[in-house]
Short mmCIF file of C-alpha atoms in Angstrom, two decimals:
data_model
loop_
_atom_site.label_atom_id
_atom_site.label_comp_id
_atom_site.label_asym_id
_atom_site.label_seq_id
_atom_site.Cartn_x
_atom_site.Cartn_y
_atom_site.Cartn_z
CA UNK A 1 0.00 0.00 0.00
CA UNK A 2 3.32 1.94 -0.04
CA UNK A 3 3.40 4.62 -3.12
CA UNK A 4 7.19 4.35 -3.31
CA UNK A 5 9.38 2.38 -1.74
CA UNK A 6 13.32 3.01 -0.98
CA UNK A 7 15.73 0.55 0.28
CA UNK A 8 18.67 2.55 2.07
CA UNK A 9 21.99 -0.20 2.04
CA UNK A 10 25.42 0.48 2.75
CA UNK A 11 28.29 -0.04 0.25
CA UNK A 12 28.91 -3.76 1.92
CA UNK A 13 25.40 -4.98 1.03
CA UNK A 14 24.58 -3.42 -2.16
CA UNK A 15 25.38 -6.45 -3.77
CA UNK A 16 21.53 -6.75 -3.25
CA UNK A 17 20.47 -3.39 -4.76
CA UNK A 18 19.33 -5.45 -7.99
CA UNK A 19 17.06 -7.79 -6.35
CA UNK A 20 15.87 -4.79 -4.24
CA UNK A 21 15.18 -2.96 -7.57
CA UNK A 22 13.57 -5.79 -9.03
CA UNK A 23 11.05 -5.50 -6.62
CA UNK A 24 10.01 -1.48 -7.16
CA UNK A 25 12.41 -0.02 -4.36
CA UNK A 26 14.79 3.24 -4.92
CA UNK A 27 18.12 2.23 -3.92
CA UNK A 28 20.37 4.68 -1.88
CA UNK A 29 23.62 3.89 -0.38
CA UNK A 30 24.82 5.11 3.05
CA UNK A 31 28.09 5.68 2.78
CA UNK A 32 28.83 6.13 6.39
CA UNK A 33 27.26 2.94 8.01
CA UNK A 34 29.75 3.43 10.96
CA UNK A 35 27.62 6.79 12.05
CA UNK A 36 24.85 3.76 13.05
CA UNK A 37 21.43 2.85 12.24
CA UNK A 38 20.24 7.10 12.38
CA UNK A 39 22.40 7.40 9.53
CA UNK A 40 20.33 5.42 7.33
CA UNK A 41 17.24 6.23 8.57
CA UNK A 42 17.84 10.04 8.01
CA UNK A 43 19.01 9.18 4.16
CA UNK A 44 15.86 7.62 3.84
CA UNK A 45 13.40 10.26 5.47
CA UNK A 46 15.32 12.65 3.48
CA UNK A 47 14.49 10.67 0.13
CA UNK A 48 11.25 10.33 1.24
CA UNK A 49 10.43 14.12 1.94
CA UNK A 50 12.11 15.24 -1.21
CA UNK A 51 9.22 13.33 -3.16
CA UNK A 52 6.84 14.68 -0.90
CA UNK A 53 5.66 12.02 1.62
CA UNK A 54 3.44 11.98 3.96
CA UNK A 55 4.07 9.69 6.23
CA UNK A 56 6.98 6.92 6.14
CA UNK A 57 6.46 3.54 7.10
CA UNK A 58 10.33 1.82 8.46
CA UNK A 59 11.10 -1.00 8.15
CA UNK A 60 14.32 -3.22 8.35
CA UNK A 61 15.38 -5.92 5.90
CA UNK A 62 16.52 -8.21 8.64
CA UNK A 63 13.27 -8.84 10.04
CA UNK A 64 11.75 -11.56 7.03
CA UNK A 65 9.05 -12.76 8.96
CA UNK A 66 6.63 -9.40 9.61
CA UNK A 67 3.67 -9.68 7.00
CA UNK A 68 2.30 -7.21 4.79
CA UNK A 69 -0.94 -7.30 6.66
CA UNK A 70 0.96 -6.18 9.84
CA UNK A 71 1.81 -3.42 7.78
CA UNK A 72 -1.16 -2.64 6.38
CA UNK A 73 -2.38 -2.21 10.66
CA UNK A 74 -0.04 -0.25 11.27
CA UNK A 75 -0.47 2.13 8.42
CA UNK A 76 -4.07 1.86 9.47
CA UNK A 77 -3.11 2.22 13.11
CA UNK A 78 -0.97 5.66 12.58
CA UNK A 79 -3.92 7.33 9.83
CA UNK A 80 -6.29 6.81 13.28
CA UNK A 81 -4.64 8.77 15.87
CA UNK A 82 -3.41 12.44 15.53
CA UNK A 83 -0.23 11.37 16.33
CA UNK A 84 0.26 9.71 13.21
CA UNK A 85 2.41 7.31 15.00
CA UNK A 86 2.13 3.68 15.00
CA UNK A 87 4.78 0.92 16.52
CA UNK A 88 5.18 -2.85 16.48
CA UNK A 89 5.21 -4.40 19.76
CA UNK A 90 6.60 -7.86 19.64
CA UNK A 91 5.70 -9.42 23.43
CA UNK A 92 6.14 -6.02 25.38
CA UNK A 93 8.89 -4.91 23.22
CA UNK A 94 8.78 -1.50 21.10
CA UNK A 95 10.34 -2.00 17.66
CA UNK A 96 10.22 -1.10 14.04
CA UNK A 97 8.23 -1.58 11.71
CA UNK A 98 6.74 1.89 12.61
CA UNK A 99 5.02 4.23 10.54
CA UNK A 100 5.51 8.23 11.48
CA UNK A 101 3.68 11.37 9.26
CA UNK A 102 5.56 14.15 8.25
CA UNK A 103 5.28 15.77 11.50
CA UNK A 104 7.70 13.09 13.13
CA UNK A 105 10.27 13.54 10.13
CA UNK A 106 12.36 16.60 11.93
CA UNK A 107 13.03 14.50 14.86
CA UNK A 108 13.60 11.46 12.58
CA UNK A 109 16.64 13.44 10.79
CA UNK A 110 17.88 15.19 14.19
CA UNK A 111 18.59 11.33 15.48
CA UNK A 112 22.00 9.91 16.30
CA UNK A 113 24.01 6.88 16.85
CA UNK A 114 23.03 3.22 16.15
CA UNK A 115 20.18 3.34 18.02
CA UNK A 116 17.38 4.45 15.10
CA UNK A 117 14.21 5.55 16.76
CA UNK A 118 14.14 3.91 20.09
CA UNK A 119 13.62 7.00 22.09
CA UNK A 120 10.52 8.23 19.94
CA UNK A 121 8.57 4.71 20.20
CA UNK A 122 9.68 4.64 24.24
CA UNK A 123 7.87 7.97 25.20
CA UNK A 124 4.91 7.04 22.99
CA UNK A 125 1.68 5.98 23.87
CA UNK A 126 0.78 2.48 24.58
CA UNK A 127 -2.50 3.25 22.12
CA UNK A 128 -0.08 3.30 19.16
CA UNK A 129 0.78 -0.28 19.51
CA UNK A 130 -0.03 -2.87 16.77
CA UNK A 131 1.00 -6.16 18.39
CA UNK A 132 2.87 -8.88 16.41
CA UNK A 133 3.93 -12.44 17.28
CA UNK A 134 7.67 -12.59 18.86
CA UNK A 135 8.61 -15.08 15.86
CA UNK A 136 7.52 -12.23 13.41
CA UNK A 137 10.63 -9.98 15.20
CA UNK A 138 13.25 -12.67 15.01
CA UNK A 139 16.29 -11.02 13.30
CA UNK A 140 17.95 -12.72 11.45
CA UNK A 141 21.58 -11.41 10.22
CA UNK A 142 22.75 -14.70 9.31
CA UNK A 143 22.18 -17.85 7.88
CA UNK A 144 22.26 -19.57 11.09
CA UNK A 145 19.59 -17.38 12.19
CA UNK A 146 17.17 -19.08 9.94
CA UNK A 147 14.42 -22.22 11.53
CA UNK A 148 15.29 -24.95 10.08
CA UNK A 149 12.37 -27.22 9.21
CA UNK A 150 12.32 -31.23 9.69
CA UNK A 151 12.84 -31.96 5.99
CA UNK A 152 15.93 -29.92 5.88
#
C-alpha cells in the first residue's frame, strides 16, 4: 500500500540493490554505516520528503518474517490517531516496523548513533501499539539465524 518504496543499504550490502530494484524499491547507499542505524534512517526520510511524503512507514530488511498485513495495521493504526504514530510491539517490546507522518520527520533526521528511533517509540503511547507475534521480530543477520524445518 506503499506509493514508493526506498531501500537505504550500505556499500557492503549493495550487492543486493538489484534484487531490491527488481522489486520497485529506490536504492540509496549510506556511505557512512559506521555513524549507526540514524544514519540510514535520516538518508531515507530525506528521500522520502524530497518526493513529498506523507508519512513513512520503516522498516528493516533483517526482520523476514513481519507480514504485509501487519503493515497494512499499522499504516491503518498511525492514519487513526493524531499522532500519526504507529509501533510494532513484539511481546512487550517497542520496535520497528513503525510508521511516522511528516510531523515526526524533523526528529527522525535530528537522530544519532546506532540506536534508530528507540527514544521516539519509548515515550509514545501504549494506544499506538499494533501487536505482532515474537517469531515475526526474530532477526535474522545470518544464515544460522534461519528455523530450520524437519525436511531440511
Amino acid at each position: 500500500r506503499c506509493d514508493r518504496r526506498i531501500a537505504v543499504v550500505s556499500a557492503m550490502t549493495h550487492s543486493q540493490a538489484p534484487a531490491l530494484s527488481a522489486l520497485g524499491f529506490e536504492i540509496f547507499v549510506n556511505d557512512a554505516p559506521e555513524r549507526g542505524v540514524s544514519a540510514s534512517l535520516r538518508i531515507g526520510v530525506e528521500a522520502a520528503a524530497a518526493q513529498g511524503a506523507c508519512r513513512v512507514l520503516i522498516a528493516l530488511g533483517d526482520m523476514p518474517f513481519v507480514t504485509s498485513a501487519h503493515l497494512d495495521r499499522l499504516l491503518e493504526h498511525a492514519a487513526a490517531h493524531e499522532t500519526g504514530l504507529a509501533f510494532t510491539e513484539f511481546a512487550g517490546r517497542r520496535s520497528p516496523p513503525a510508521v511516522f507522518d511528516q510531523k515526526w520527520f524533523a526528529r527522525l533526521r535530528a537522530l544519532q548513533g546506532d540506536v534508530g528511533a528507540r527514544d521516539l517509540l519509548r515515550s509514545a503511547s501504549d494506544l499506538l501499539a499494533v501487536a505482532a507475534s515474537p517469531e515475526a521480530g526474530r532477526d535474522i543477520d545470518q544464515m544460522t539465524d534461519l528455523p530450520v524445518s524437519a525436511s531440511d
